[in-house]
């Protein structure tokens, strides 16, 4: 008896050291269900990998490559094993009974059986990779469990604006990798805007030779508080590169939706082909306060941000141009959806233009909003005739919705609600819910330059996590029109991939969870305190940048009272918290947090706790402050 006990002991200890204490096994987005069992599967080099369907070969390779990196060994690939042999089995047999994109994983002590097909199997492997802890003694110890999973929404998107700043193909691929890791399935590629046209169109070479670059960019917030950088900004994706990206994304089950903006946000196209404007001979408007580099005459690609009056004129020539552009785009992108913009189209030039006014009369349109609706509907007909559907920003509701359009609701939820009531599909992406990832995460002065005048507030991972894309006001039938949710990344103030990464992480983790996981599985505490710290710790070891959250448990802003015990937890596994109570800015030279902080505030006084989080790779959070006040008079700002 004694002997057996001694033999068992090391196993029990190993189990305790490696067992997943998190009920959700560290997976983001949290699966529909996880049932943990007793025992572990020991992944070592004796384990076989079985994947007999040719269609699954790439996903099997992905898993094996991951195990090489994680465990230092590759799994032997074989055709079959007995039930008692240790193996990971990937199969599509039985996947036809699963919901779309769904999968199951059964982990027993001697086998891991993964069922799924296509995207489902790919997502199963993403989950499996996420739940593997670090190796110990050349073994990866995996908790036995049964996982059943499928998405809440069929559209799970991330957008990237490559007009305001251009990003190289290498980063576009990395961006796609990030989306795939978190089971996001749509990349919305914002390819054209006032500050640059980024996609090669063979019929109109000037779109890229002229519209693909600008002479300078404002420095600091709009309209350019720091002057201009006097530097040319350009960049174009050739059609060959676009094809490469589409194939790359498809290999990760991501659909790429191109956006070609119309009728507004057209300055770059008009700079290339001035006849697309209602006033071809009018110089591009440059604000009095806007710093500028180079020529101010003629049509120019914009160097500052905002919304500009020079929009597409609705002539036959313009429609032919747009149809030709869309034909090349449709030939490149297999996506069912083509995004045609439709947002922020000022009506000023149409009001001033005798041609536009006559056009409104001739076509029995009510006004310029009617013209906008006419414009979108005419383009929709062309896109539909090619077997595709349009998506537009919620302004396409104004003047009447195009019959088959999907609406992207960005100015709050109102547009999405209205579209759903009209039985149109909707993608929710309201800035007010934090889905404008270009907005800063907090009010701290330590935050970097971001878009100013945050009409819809901050965007941080807590806010995004709290959002439910289905508005309560919709009936059960109307709710079905909400096909998904998306995060938007406008890059006016993101010049580098590192800044984009900083702005999207960890918000993208929250997005993934609200897009994929059932609402009943929402668990703020588990997400914030268990899974995000684990994922950010992994990210910290990679070459990906991210926003470092402030300590878990730090009270908001001001609390009143005399005695406090403040218990903090690092928001990233392995990160350290440093703090001061003397009003100095904390750094690694301040007090390291190890035990709860006891704070006593004498009557009539206050104390300020300032914290900073420093990660193993040296990344820093903003300084977070809490004022503990025991009746001190408020100091009024002058
Ligand atoms: C937008 O942010 N103009 C869609």
Coordinates of C-alpha atoms and ligand atoms in Angstrom, one line a residue:
X1 CA 0.0 0.0 0.0
X2 CA 2.6 2.4 1.1
X3 CA 4.7 1.7 -2.0
X4 CA 1.7 2.5 -4.3
X5 CA 1.1 5.8 -2.5
X6 CA 4.7 6.8 -3.0
X7 CA 4.4 6.0 -6.7
X8 CA 1.3 8.1 -7.1
X9 CA 2.6 11.1 -5.2
X10 CA 4.6 12.7 -8.0
X11 CA 1.7 12.4 -10.4
X12 CA -0.6 14.1 -8.0
X13 CA 1.9 16.9 -7.4
X14 CA 2.4 17.3 -11.2
X15 CA -1.4 17.5 -11.6
X16 CA -1.6 20.2 -8.9
X17 CA 1.2 22.2 -10.4
X18 CA -0.3 22.2 -13.9
X19 CA -4.0 21.8 -13.5
X20 CA -6.0 24.6 -15.1
X21 CA -7.5 26.4 -12.1
X22 CA -9.5 28.6 -14.5
X23 CA -12.9 27.1 -15.1
X24 CA -12.7 28.2 -18.7
X25 CA -9.2 26.8 -19.3
X26 CA -7.8 30.1 -20.4
X27 CA -9.7 30.2 -23.7
X28 CA -10.8 33.5 -25.3
X29 CA -13.5 33.7 -26.6
X30 CA -15.0 31.5 -23.9
X31 CA -16.5 28.3 -25.4
X32 CA -20.2 27.5 -25.2
X33 CA -19.5 24.8 -22.7
X34 CA -16.6 23.3 -20.9
X35 CA -16.9 20.3 -18.6
X36 CA -13.7 19.6 -16.8
X37 CA -12.9 16.1 -15.7
X38 CA -10.5 14.5 -13.3
X39 CA -7.0 13.7 -14.6
X40 CA -4.7 15.0 -17.3
X41 CA -3.5 14.2 -20.8
X42 CA 0.3 14.2 -20.9
X43 CA 1.4 15.6 -24.3
X44 CA 4.9 14.3 -25.0
X45 CA 6.8 13.0 -28.0
X46 CA 5.2 9.6 -27.8
X47 CA 1.8 11.0 -28.8
X48 CA 0.6 10.3 -32.3
X49 CA -1.2 12.8 -34.5
X50 CA -4.0 11.4 -36.6
X51 CA -5.6 13.4 -39.3
X52 CA -6.8 11.2 -42.2
X53 CA -8.8 13.8 -44.3
X54 CA -6.8 15.7 -46.9
X55 CA -8.9 18.8 -46.3
X56 CA -7.7 18.9 -42.7
X57 CA -4.0 18.5 -43.5
X58 CA -3.2 22.3 -43.1
X59 CA -4.9 22.5 -39.7
X60 CA -3.1 19.4 -38.5
X61 CA 0.2 21.0 -39.6
X62 CA -0.7 24.2 -37.8
X63 CA -1.2 22.2 -34.6
X64 CA 2.0 20.2 -35.0
X65 CA 4.0 23.4 -35.7
X66 CA 2.6 24.9 -32.6
X67 CA 3.6 21.8 -30.5
X68 CA 7.2 22.0 -32.0
X69 CA 7.4 25.6 -30.7
X70 CA 5.7 25.0 -27.4
X71 CA 7.0 21.5 -26.5
X72 CA 10.2 21.2 -28.5
X73 CA 9.0 18.1 -30.3
X74 CA 6.9 17.2 -33.3
X75 CA 4.1 14.6 -33.2
X76 CA 4.5 11.5 -35.3
X77 CA 1.7 11.5 -37.9
X78 CA 0.1 8.1 -38.3
X79 CA -3.1 6.7 -39.9
X80 CA -4.6 5.0 -36.9
X81 CA -4.1 4.0 -33.3
X82 CA -5.8 1.7 -30.8
X83 CA -8.0 3.3 -28.2
X84 CA -5.4 2.8 -25.6
X85 CA -2.6 4.5 -27.5
X86 CA -1.9 8.1 -26.8
X87 CA -3.0 10.3 -29.7
X88 CA -4.5 13.6 -30.8
X89 CA -7.2 12.8 -33.4
X90 CA -8.5 15.4 -35.8
X91 CA -11.6 14.4 -37.7
X92 CA -14.5 15.7 -39.6
X93 CA -16.5 12.6 -39.1
X94 CA -19.6 13.8 -37.1
X95 CA -19.0 17.4 -37.9
X96 CA -22.1 17.6 -40.1
X97 CA -24.2 17.4 -36.9
X98 CA -22.5 20.5 -35.5
X99 CA -23.6 24.1 -35.9
X100 CA -21.8 26.2 -38.5
X101 CA -18.2 26.8 -37.6
X102 CA -18.7 24.6 -34.5
X103 CA -16.4 22.0 -33.0
X104 CA -16.0 19.6 -30.1
X105 CA -12.9 18.6 -28.2
X106 CA -12.8 15.6 -25.9
X107 CA -9.7 15.3 -23.8
X108 CA -9.3 12.0 -21.9
X109 CA -6.2 10.7 -20.2
X110 CA -5.0 8.9 -23.4
X111 CA -6.6 10.8 -26.3
X112 CA -7.6 14.2 -27.5
X113 CA -10.4 13.9 -30.0
X114 CA -11.2 17.0 -32.0
X115 CA -14.3 17.1 -34.3
X116 CA -14.9 19.9 -36.8
X117 CA -14.7 20.7 -40.4
X118 CA -13.1 23.6 -42.2
X119 CA -13.4 26.7 -40.0
X120 CA -14.8 24.6 -37.1
X121 CA -11.7 22.3 -37.0
X122 CA -9.4 25.3 -37.3
X123 CA -11.2 27.0 -34.4
X124 CA -10.9 23.8 -32.4
X125 CA -7.2 23.8 -32.9
X126 CA -7.1 27.5 -31.8
X127 CA -8.8 26.6 -28.6
X128 CA -6.5 23.6 -28.1
X129 CA -3.4 25.7 -28.6
X130 CA -4.7 28.3 -26.1
X131 CA -5.4 25.8 -23.4
X132 CA -1.9 24.3 -23.4
X133 CA 0.3 25.4 -20.5
X134 CA 4.0 25.8 -20.7
X135 CA 6.0 22.5 -20.9
X136 CA 7.6 20.9 -17.9
X137 CA 10.2 18.1 -18.2
X138 CA 9.4 17.9 -22.0
X139 CA 5.7 17.3 -21.3
X140 CA 2.7 19.6 -21.8
X141 CA 0.1 18.6 -19.2
X142 CA -3.5 19.2 -20.3
X143 CA -6.6 19.0 -18.1
X144 CA -9.1 16.4 -19.2
X145 CA -12.3 18.0 -20.4
X146 CA -15.2 18.1 -22.9
X147 CA -15.6 21.3 -24.9
X148 CA -18.5 22.1 -27.1
X149 CA -18.4 25.3 -29.1
X150 CA -19.9 27.4 -31.9
X151 CA -20.3 31.1 -32.6
X152 CA -23.1 33.4 -31.5
X153 CA -22.7 35.7 -34.6
X154 CA -21.8 34.7 -38.1
X155 CA -20.1 38.1 -38.8
X156 CA -17.2 38.8 -36.5
X157 CA -15.1 41.6 -37.9
X158 CA -12.1 43.9 -37.5
X159 CA -11.6 46.9 -39.7
X160 CA -8.4 48.6 -40.7
X161 CA -8.0 52.0 -42.3
X162 CA -5.0 51.9 -44.6
X163 CA -5.7 55.3 -46.2
X164 CA -4.8 57.6 -43.3
X165 CA -1.6 55.5 -42.8
X166 CA -0.4 52.8 -45.1
X167 CA 0.6 49.4 -43.6
X168 CA 2.9 46.9 -45.3
X169 CA 1.7 43.5 -46.5
X170 CA 3.7 41.9 -43.7
X171 CA 1.6 43.7 -41.1
X172 CA -1.7 43.0 -42.9
X173 CA -0.8 39.3 -42.6
X174 CA 0.1 39.7 -38.9
X175 CA -3.3 41.5 -38.4
X176 CA -5.0 38.5 -40.1
X177 CA -3.1 36.1 -37.8
X178 CA -4.4 38.0 -34.8
X179 CA -8.0 37.9 -36.0
X180 CA -7.7 34.2 -36.7
X181 CA -6.3 33.4 -33.2
X182 CA -9.5 34.9 -31.7
X183 CA -12.0 33.3 -34.1
X184 CA -12.8 36.6 -35.9
X185 CA -13.8 35.8 -39.4
X186 CA -13.9 39.1 -41.3
X187 CA -11.3 41.6 -42.2
X188 CA -12.8 44.9 -43.4
X189 CA -10.1 46.6 -45.5
X190 CA -10.8 50.3 -45.7
X191 CA -8.8 51.0 -48.9
X192 CA -9.8 54.4 -50.1
X193 CA -10.3 57.8 -48.4
X194 CA -9.5 61.5 -48.7
X195 CA -5.8 60.9 -47.6
X196 CA -4.9 58.1 -50.0
X197 CA -6.2 55.6 -52.5
X198 CA -4.5 52.3 -51.8
X199 CA -5.6 49.7 -54.2
X200 CA -4.3 49.3 -57.8
X201 CA -7.0 49.8 -60.4
X202 CA -5.6 48.9 -63.8
X203 CA -8.1 51.0 -65.8
X204 CA -7.3 54.2 -63.7
X205 CA -3.6 54.2 -63.0
X206 CA -3.7 57.8 -61.6
X207 CA -5.7 56.6 -58.6
X208 CA -2.5 55.2 -57.3
X209 CA 0.2 57.3 -59.0
X210 CA -1.5 60.6 -57.9
X211 CA -4.1 59.5 -55.4
X212 CA -1.8 57.0 -53.6
X213 CA 0.3 59.6 -51.9
X214 CA 0.2 63.0 -50.1
X215 CA 2.9 65.5 -49.6
X216 CA 2.6 65.9 -45.9
X217 CA 0.6 65.1 -42.8
X218 CA -0.5 67.3 -39.9
X219 CA 1.3 66.8 -36.7
X220 CA -0.7 66.6 -33.5
X221 CA -4.4 66.7 -33.2
X222 CA -6.7 68.1 -35.9
X223 CA -6.3 70.6 -37.6
X224 CA -2.6 70.2 -36.9
X225 CA -1.5 71.6 -33.6
X226 CA 2.2 70.8 -34.4
X227 CA 2.3 72.0 -38.0
X228 CA 3.1 69.5 -40.8
X229 CA 5.7 66.8 -41.0
X230 CA 6.7 67.8 -44.6
X231 CA 7.0 64.1 -45.5
X232 CA 5.5 62.2 -48.3
X233 CA 3.1 59.5 -47.2
X234 CA 2.3 56.9 -49.8
X235 CA 1.6 53.3 -50.4
X236 CA -0.3 51.0 -52.7
X237 CA -1.3 47.4 -52.7
X238 CA -0.9 45.9 -56.2
X239 CA -3.6 43.6 -57.4
X240 CA -1.1 40.7 -57.0
X241 CA -0.6 41.7 -53.4
X242 CA -4.3 41.9 -52.8
X243 CA -4.7 38.4 -54.2
X244 CA -2.0 37.2 -51.9
X245 CA -3.8 38.7 -48.9
X246 CA -7.1 37.2 -49.9
X247 CA -5.5 33.7 -50.2
X248 CA -3.7 34.1 -46.9
X249 CA -6.8 35.2 -45.1
X250 CA -8.9 32.4 -46.6
X251 CA -6.3 29.9 -45.3
X252 CA -7.3 31.2 -41.9
X253 CA -11.0 31.2 -42.6
X254 CA -11.2 35.0 -42.9
X255 CA -13.2 36.8 -45.5
X256 CA -11.8 40.0 -46.7
X257 CA -14.3 42.8 -47.5
X258 CA -12.9 45.7 -49.5
X259 CA -14.3 49.2 -48.9
X260 CA -14.4 51.7 -51.7
X261 CA -15.7 54.9 -50.3
X262 CA -18.5 56.9 -52.1
X263 CA -20.0 59.4 -52.6
X264 CA -17.9 61.2 -49.9
X265 CA -14.4 60.8 -48.6
X266 CA -13.4 61.0 -52.3
X267 CA -10.5 63.6 -52.3
X268 CA -7.8 61.2 -53.3
X269 CA -9.8 59.9 -56.3
X270 CA -10.7 63.5 -57.3
X271 CA -7.1 64.6 -57.0
X272 CA -6.4 61.8 -59.6
X273 CA -9.4 62.6 -61.8
X274 CA -10.8 66.1 -61.1
X275 CA -13.8 65.5 -63.5
X276 CA -15.2 63.3 -60.7
X277 CA -15.9 66.5 -58.8
X278 CA -18.9 68.9 -59.3
X279 CA -16.3 71.6 -59.6
X280 CA -13.3 70.2 -61.4
X281 CA -11.6 73.6 -61.7
X282 CA -12.0 74.6 -58.0
X283 CA -8.9 74.2 -55.9
X284 CA -9.1 71.6 -53.1
X285 CA -10.3 73.4 -50.0
X286 CA -7.6 73.8 -47.4
X287 CA -8.7 75.0 -44.0
X288 CA -7.1 78.3 -42.9
X289 CA -5.6 76.7 -39.8
X290 CA -4.5 73.5 -41.6
X291 CA -0.8 73.2 -42.0
X292 CA 0.1 72.2 -45.6
X293 CA 3.1 70.9 -47.5
X294 CA 3.6 71.7 -51.2
X295 CA 1.2 72.9 -53.9
X296 CA -2.1 74.4 -52.7
X297 CA -3.5 74.8 -56.3
X298 CA -5.7 72.3 -58.1
X299 CA -7.0 69.1 -56.7
X300 CA -4.9 67.7 -53.8
X301 CA -4.9 64.6 -51.7
X302 CA -5.8 65.7 -48.2
X303 CA -3.1 66.2 -45.6
X304 CA -5.4 66.7 -42.6
X305 CA -8.3 64.8 -41.2
X306 CA -12.0 65.3 -41.2
X307 CA -14.8 65.5 -43.8
X308 CA -14.5 67.4 -47.0
X309 CA -17.1 69.0 -49.3
X310 CA -15.5 67.8 -52.6
X311 CA -17.4 64.6 -53.2
X312 CA -18.3 62.5 -56.3
X313 CA -20.6 64.3 -58.7
X314 CA -23.4 62.0 -60.0
X315 CA -22.6 62.2 -63.7
X316 CA -22.7 59.2 -66.0
X317 CA -19.0 59.6 -66.2
X318 CA -18.7 59.1 -62.4
X319 CA -21.0 56.1 -62.3
X320 CA -19.1 54.5 -65.2
X321 CA -15.8 55.2 -63.3
X322 CA -17.2 53.7 -60.1
X323 CA -18.6 50.7 -61.9
X324 CA -15.3 50.0 -63.6
X325 CA -13.5 50.3 -60.3
X326 CA -16.0 48.0 -58.6
X327 CA -15.7 45.5 -61.5
X328 CA -12.0 45.2 -60.9
X329 CA -12.5 45.0 -57.1
X330 CA -15.2 42.3 -57.6
X331 CA -12.9 40.3 -59.9
X332 CA -10.3 40.3 -57.1
X333 CA -12.3 39.8 -54.0
X334 CA -14.5 36.6 -53.7
X335 CA -16.4 38.3 -50.8
X336 CA -20.2 38.2 -50.9
X337 CA -20.1 41.7 -49.5
X338 CA -18.6 44.8 -51.0
X339 CA -18.5 47.8 -48.7
X340 CA -19.3 51.1 -50.5
X341 CA -18.9 53.5 -47.6
X342 CA -21.7 56.0 -47.8
X343 CA -20.8 57.8 -44.6
X344 CA -20.1 61.5 -44.0
X345 CA -21.0 62.8 -47.4
X346 CA -21.5 66.6 -47.1
X347 CA -24.2 68.0 -49.4
X348 CA -22.7 71.4 -49.9
X349 CA -21.2 70.9 -53.4
X350 CA -24.3 69.2 -54.6
X351 CA -26.3 72.2 -53.3
X352 CA -24.1 74.6 -55.1
X353 CA -23.9 72.7 -58.4
X354 CA -26.5 73.5 -61.1
X355 CA -25.9 70.1 -62.6
X356 CA -26.8 68.4 -59.3
X357 CA -29.8 70.5 -58.8
X358 CA -31.1 69.7 -62.3
X359 CA -30.3 66.0 -61.6
X360 CA -32.4 66.1 -58.5
X361 CA -35.3 67.6 -60.5
X362 CA -34.9 65.2 -63.5
X363 CA -34.9 62.2 -61.3
X364 CA -37.8 63.4 -59.0
X365 CA -35.6 63.3 -56.0
X366 CA -36.6 65.1 -52.8
X367 CA -33.4 66.8 -52.1
X368 CA -29.6 66.1 -51.7
X369 CA -30.4 63.2 -49.3
X370 CA -32.6 61.8 -52.0
X371 CA -29.6 62.1 -54.3
X372 CA -27.4 60.3 -51.8
X373 CA -29.9 57.5 -51.7
X374 CA -30.2 57.4 -55.5
X375 CA -26.4 57.2 -55.7
X376 CA -26.2 54.2 -53.3
X377 CA -29.1 52.5 -54.9
X378 CA -27.7 52.8 -58.4
X379 CA -24.4 51.4 -57.2
X380 CA -26.2 48.6 -55.4
X381 CA -27.9 47.6 -58.6
X382 CA -24.6 47.2 -60.3
X383 CA -23.1 45.2 -57.4
X384 CA -26.2 43.0 -57.2
X385 CA -26.0 42.4 -60.9
X386 CA -22.6 40.9 -60.3
X387 CA -24.0 38.6 -57.7
X388 CA -22.7 40.5 -54.7
X389 CA -24.3 42.6 -51.9
X390 CA -23.4 46.0 -50.5
X391 CA -22.6 47.0 -47.0
X392 CA -22.8 50.7 -46.1
X393 CA -22.3 52.9 -43.0
X394 CA -25.6 53.9 -41.4
X395 CA -25.9 57.1 -43.4
X396 CA -27.2 55.0 -46.2
X397 CA -30.5 55.0 -44.4
X398 CA -30.9 58.7 -45.1
X399 CA -33.3 59.3 -48.0
X400 CA -34.2 55.6 -48.2
X401 CA -32.3 52.4 -47.8
X402 CA -31.1 50.5 -50.9
X403 CA -33.3 47.4 -51.1
X404 CA -30.6 44.7 -50.3
X405 CA -28.1 46.7 -48.3
X406 CA -26.5 45.6 -45.0
X407 CA -26.1 48.5 -42.6
X408 CA -23.0 49.0 -40.5
X409 CA -24.2 51.0 -37.4
X410 CA -21.5 53.3 -36.2
X411 CA -23.2 56.5 -34.9
X412 CA -24.6 54.6 -31.9
X413 CA -27.1 51.8 -32.4
X414 CA -30.0 53.9 -33.8
X415 CA -29.1 53.2 -37.5
X416 CA -28.8 49.5 -36.8
X417 CA -32.1 49.4 -34.9
X418 CA -33.9 51.2 -37.7
X419 CA -32.4 49.0 -40.4
X420 CA -33.3 45.8 -38.4
X421 CA -36.9 47.1 -38.2
X422 CA -36.8 47.5 -42.0
X423 CA -35.7 43.8 -42.2
X424 CA -32.2 44.6 -43.3
X425 CA -29.1 42.9 -42.0
X426 CA -27.0 44.9 -39.5
X427 CA -23.5 44.8 -38.2
X428 CA -23.1 46.7 -35.0
X429 CA -20.0 48.8 -34.5
X430 CA -21.1 51.8 -32.4
X431 CA -18.4 54.1 -31.2
X432 CA -20.4 54.7 -28.0
X433 CA -19.9 51.1 -27.0
X434 CA -16.1 51.3 -27.4
X435 CA -16.0 49.7 -30.8
X436 CA -14.0 52.6 -32.2
X437 CA -10.6 51.2 -31.2
X438 CA -8.9 54.5 -32.3
X439 CA -10.3 56.1 -29.2
X440 CA -8.1 56.2 -26.2
X441 CA -8.5 53.8 -23.3
X442 CA -8.5 56.4 -20.5
X443 CA -8.3 60.0 -19.6
X444 CA -4.7 59.7 -18.3
X445 CA -2.2 62.2 -19.7
X446 CA 0.0 59.2 -20.2
X447 CA -2.1 58.0 -23.1
X448 CA -0.5 58.6 -26.5
X449 CA -1.9 60.9 -29.2
X450 CA -5.3 59.7 -30.3
X451 CA -8.3 61.3 -32.0
X452 CA -9.4 64.2 -30.0
X453 CA -13.0 65.4 -29.2
X454 CA -14.1 61.9 -28.2
X455 CA -17.8 62.5 -28.8
X456 CA -18.5 58.9 -28.0
X457 CA -16.0 58.5 -25.2
X458 CA -13.3 56.1 -24.4
X459 CA -12.7 52.7 -25.8
X460 CA -11.2 50.2 -23.5
X461 CA -11.5 46.4 -23.0
X462 CA -13.9 46.7 -20.1
X463 CA -16.3 48.8 -22.0
X464 CA -16.2 46.5 -25.1
X465 CA -16.7 43.5 -22.9
X466 CA -19.8 45.0 -21.4
X467 CA -21.5 45.6 -24.8
X468 CA -24.2 43.3 -26.1
X469 CA -24.6 43.8 -29.9
X470 CA -28.3 42.9 -29.8
X471 CA -30.3 46.0 -28.7
X472 CA -33.1 45.2 -26.2
X473 CA -35.6 47.2 -28.1
X474 CA -35.7 44.8 -31.0
X475 CA -38.3 42.0 -31.1
X476 CA -37.1 38.4 -31.3
X477 CA -37.7 38.5 -35.0
X478 CA -35.9 41.7 -35.6
X479 CA -32.9 40.6 -33.5
X480 CA -32.2 38.0 -36.2
X481 CA -31.1 40.8 -38.5
X482 CA -28.1 41.6 -36.2
X483 CA -25.6 39.4 -38.0
X484 CA -22.6 40.5 -36.1
X485 CA -20.3 43.0 -34.5
X486 CA -17.0 44.7 -35.5
X487 CA -14.1 46.8 -34.1
X488 CA -13.0 49.7 -36.2
X489 CA -9.4 51.0 -36.5
X490 CA -9.1 54.4 -38.0
X491 CA -5.5 55.3 -38.4
X492 CA -5.2 59.1 -38.4
X493 CA -3.0 58.8 -35.3
X494 CA -1.5 55.4 -35.9
X495 CA 1.6 55.7 -38.0
X496 CA 3.1 52.3 -37.2
X497 CA 2.1 48.7 -36.7
X498 CA 3.2 49.0 -33.1
X499 CA 0.7 51.8 -32.5
X500 CA -2.1 49.8 -34.1
X501 CA -1.3 46.9 -31.9
X502 CA -1.3 49.2 -28.8
X503 CA -4.8 50.4 -29.8
X504 CA -6.3 47.0 -30.5
X505 CA -5.0 45.0 -27.6
X506 CA -6.7 44.0 -25.2
X507 CA -9.9 45.4 -26.7
X508 CA -9.8 42.7 -29.5
X509 CA -10.1 40.0 -26.8
X510 CA -13.3 41.6 -25.6
X511 CA -14.6 41.9 -29.1
X512 CA -13.9 38.3 -29.8
X513 CA -15.8 37.2 -26.8
X514 CA -18.9 39.4 -27.5
X515 CA -18.8 38.3 -31.1
X516 CA -18.5 34.5 -30.4
X517 CA -19.6 33.6 -26.9
X518 CA -23.2 33.2 -25.7
X519 CA -24.4 36.0 -23.5
X520 CA -25.1 33.5 -20.7
X521 CA -21.3 32.8 -20.5
X522 CA -20.5 36.5 -19.9
X523 CA -18.3 36.5 -16.7
X524 CA -16.5 39.8 -16.2
X525 CA -14.5 38.6 -13.2
X526 CA -13.2 35.4 -14.9
X527 CA -12.4 37.4 -18.1
X528 CA -10.6 40.3 -16.5
X529 CA -8.9 38.4 -13.7
X530 CA -8.1 35.0 -15.2
X531 CA -8.1 34.9 -18.9
X532 CA -7.0 38.4 -20.0
X533 CA -3.9 38.3 -17.7
X534 CA -3.0 34.9 -19.2
X535 CA -3.3 36.1 -22.8
X536 CA -1.5 39.3 -22.2
X537 CA 1.3 37.4 -20.5
X538 CA 1.7 35.3 -23.7
X539 CA 1.5 38.5 -25.8
X540 CA 4.2 40.1 -23.6
X541 CA 6.6 37.3 -24.7
X542 CA 5.9 37.9 -28.3
X543 CA 6.8 40.9 -30.4
X544 CA 3.4 42.3 -30.3
X545 CA 2.6 45.6 -28.6
X546 CA -0.4 46.2 -26.4
X547 CA -2.0 48.6 -23.9
X548 CA -1.2 47.5 -20.3
X549 CA -4.2 47.5 -18.1
X550 CA -4.1 49.2 -14.7
X551 CA -4.1 47.0 -11.5
X552 CA -7.1 44.8 -10.9
X553 CA -8.9 46.0 -7.7
X554 CA -7.8 49.6 -7.7
X555 CA -10.8 51.7 -6.7
X556 CA -12.0 54.4 -9.1
X557 CA -10.9 58.0 -8.7
X558 CA -12.1 59.1 -5.2
X559 CA -13.2 57.2 -2.2
X560 CA -14.2 58.7 1.2
X561 CA -13.2 57.3 4.6
X562 CA -10.4 56.9 7.1
X563 CA -9.0 53.4 6.9
X564 CA -8.5 51.3 3.8
X565 CA -7.0 48.0 2.9
X566 CA -6.3 47.9 -0.8
X567 CA -5.8 44.5 -2.4
X568 CA -4.4 44.6 -5.9
X569 CA -3.7 42.0 -8.5
X570 CA -1.5 42.3 -11.6
X571 CA -3.5 42.5 -14.8
X572 CA -0.9 40.4 -16.6
X573 CA 0.6 37.2 -15.1
X574 CA 4.2 38.0 -14.1
X575 CA 3.8 41.8 -14.2
X576 CA 4.7 43.9 -11.1
X577 CA 2.8 46.7 -9.5
X578 CA 4.7 49.6 -8.0
X579 CA 3.1 52.4 -6.0
X580 CA 3.5 55.6 -4.2
X581 CA 1.6 57.4 -1.5
X582 CA 3.7 60.5 -1.5
X583 CA 2.4 62.1 -4.7
X584 CA 5.4 61.2 -6.7
X585 CA 5.1 59.4 -10.0
X586 CA 5.7 55.7 -9.5
X587 CA 8.3 53.7 -11.3
X588 CA 10.4 50.6 -10.6
X589 CA 12.0 52.7 -7.9
X590 CA 8.8 53.0 -6.0
X591 CA 7.4 50.4 -3.5
X592 CA 6.7 47.1 -5.1
X593 CA 3.3 45.8 -4.3
X594 CA 3.5 42.5 -2.4
X595 CA 0.8 42.6 0.3
X596 CA -2.5 44.6 0.6
X597 CA -1.8 48.3 1.2
X598 CA -3.0 49.7 4.4
X599 CA -3.9 53.4 4.2
X600 CA -4.9 55.6 7.1
X601 CA -6.1 59.1 6.3
X602 CA -6.1 61.6 9.2
X603 CA -9.3 63.7 9.6
X604 CA -9.4 66.6 7.2
X605 CA -6.7 65.1 4.9
X606 CA -6.4 62.9 1.8
X607 CA -3.9 60.5 0.4
X608 CA -3.3 59.7 -3.2
X609 CA -2.4 56.2 -4.3
X610 CA -0.5 56.1 -7.6
X611 CA 0.2 52.8 -9.3
X612 CA 2.0 51.7 -12.3
X613 CA 2.1 48.2 -13.8
X614 CA 5.4 47.1 -15.4
X615 CA 5.4 43.8 -17.4
X616 CA 8.2 41.3 -17.7
X617 CA 9.1 42.8 -21.1
X618 CA 9.2 46.3 -19.6
X619 CA 5.9 47.6 -20.9
X620 CA 4.2 50.1 -18.7
X621 CA 0.7 51.0 -17.9
X622 CA -0.5 54.5 -17.5
X623 CA -0.2 55.8 -13.9
X624 CA -3.5 55.2 -12.2
X625 CA -4.6 57.4 -9.3
X626 CA -7.0 56.9 -6.4
X627 CA -7.7 59.7 -3.9
X628 CA -8.6 58.5 -0.4
X629 CA -10.4 61.4 1.3
X630 CA -11.2 61.9 4.9
X631 CA -13.1 65.1 4.8
X632 CA -10.4 67.2 3.1
X633 CA -11.8 70.4 1.5
X634 CA -12.1 70.0 -2.3
X635 CA -9.6 72.1 -4.1
X636 CA -11.5 73.9 -6.9
X637 CA -9.8 74.3 -10.2
X638 CA -9.3 78.0 -11.0
Ligands
LIG1 C1 -17.1 56.6 -39.9 O1 -16.5 56.5 -38.8 N1 -17.1 57.7 -40.6 C2 -17.8 55.4 -40.5

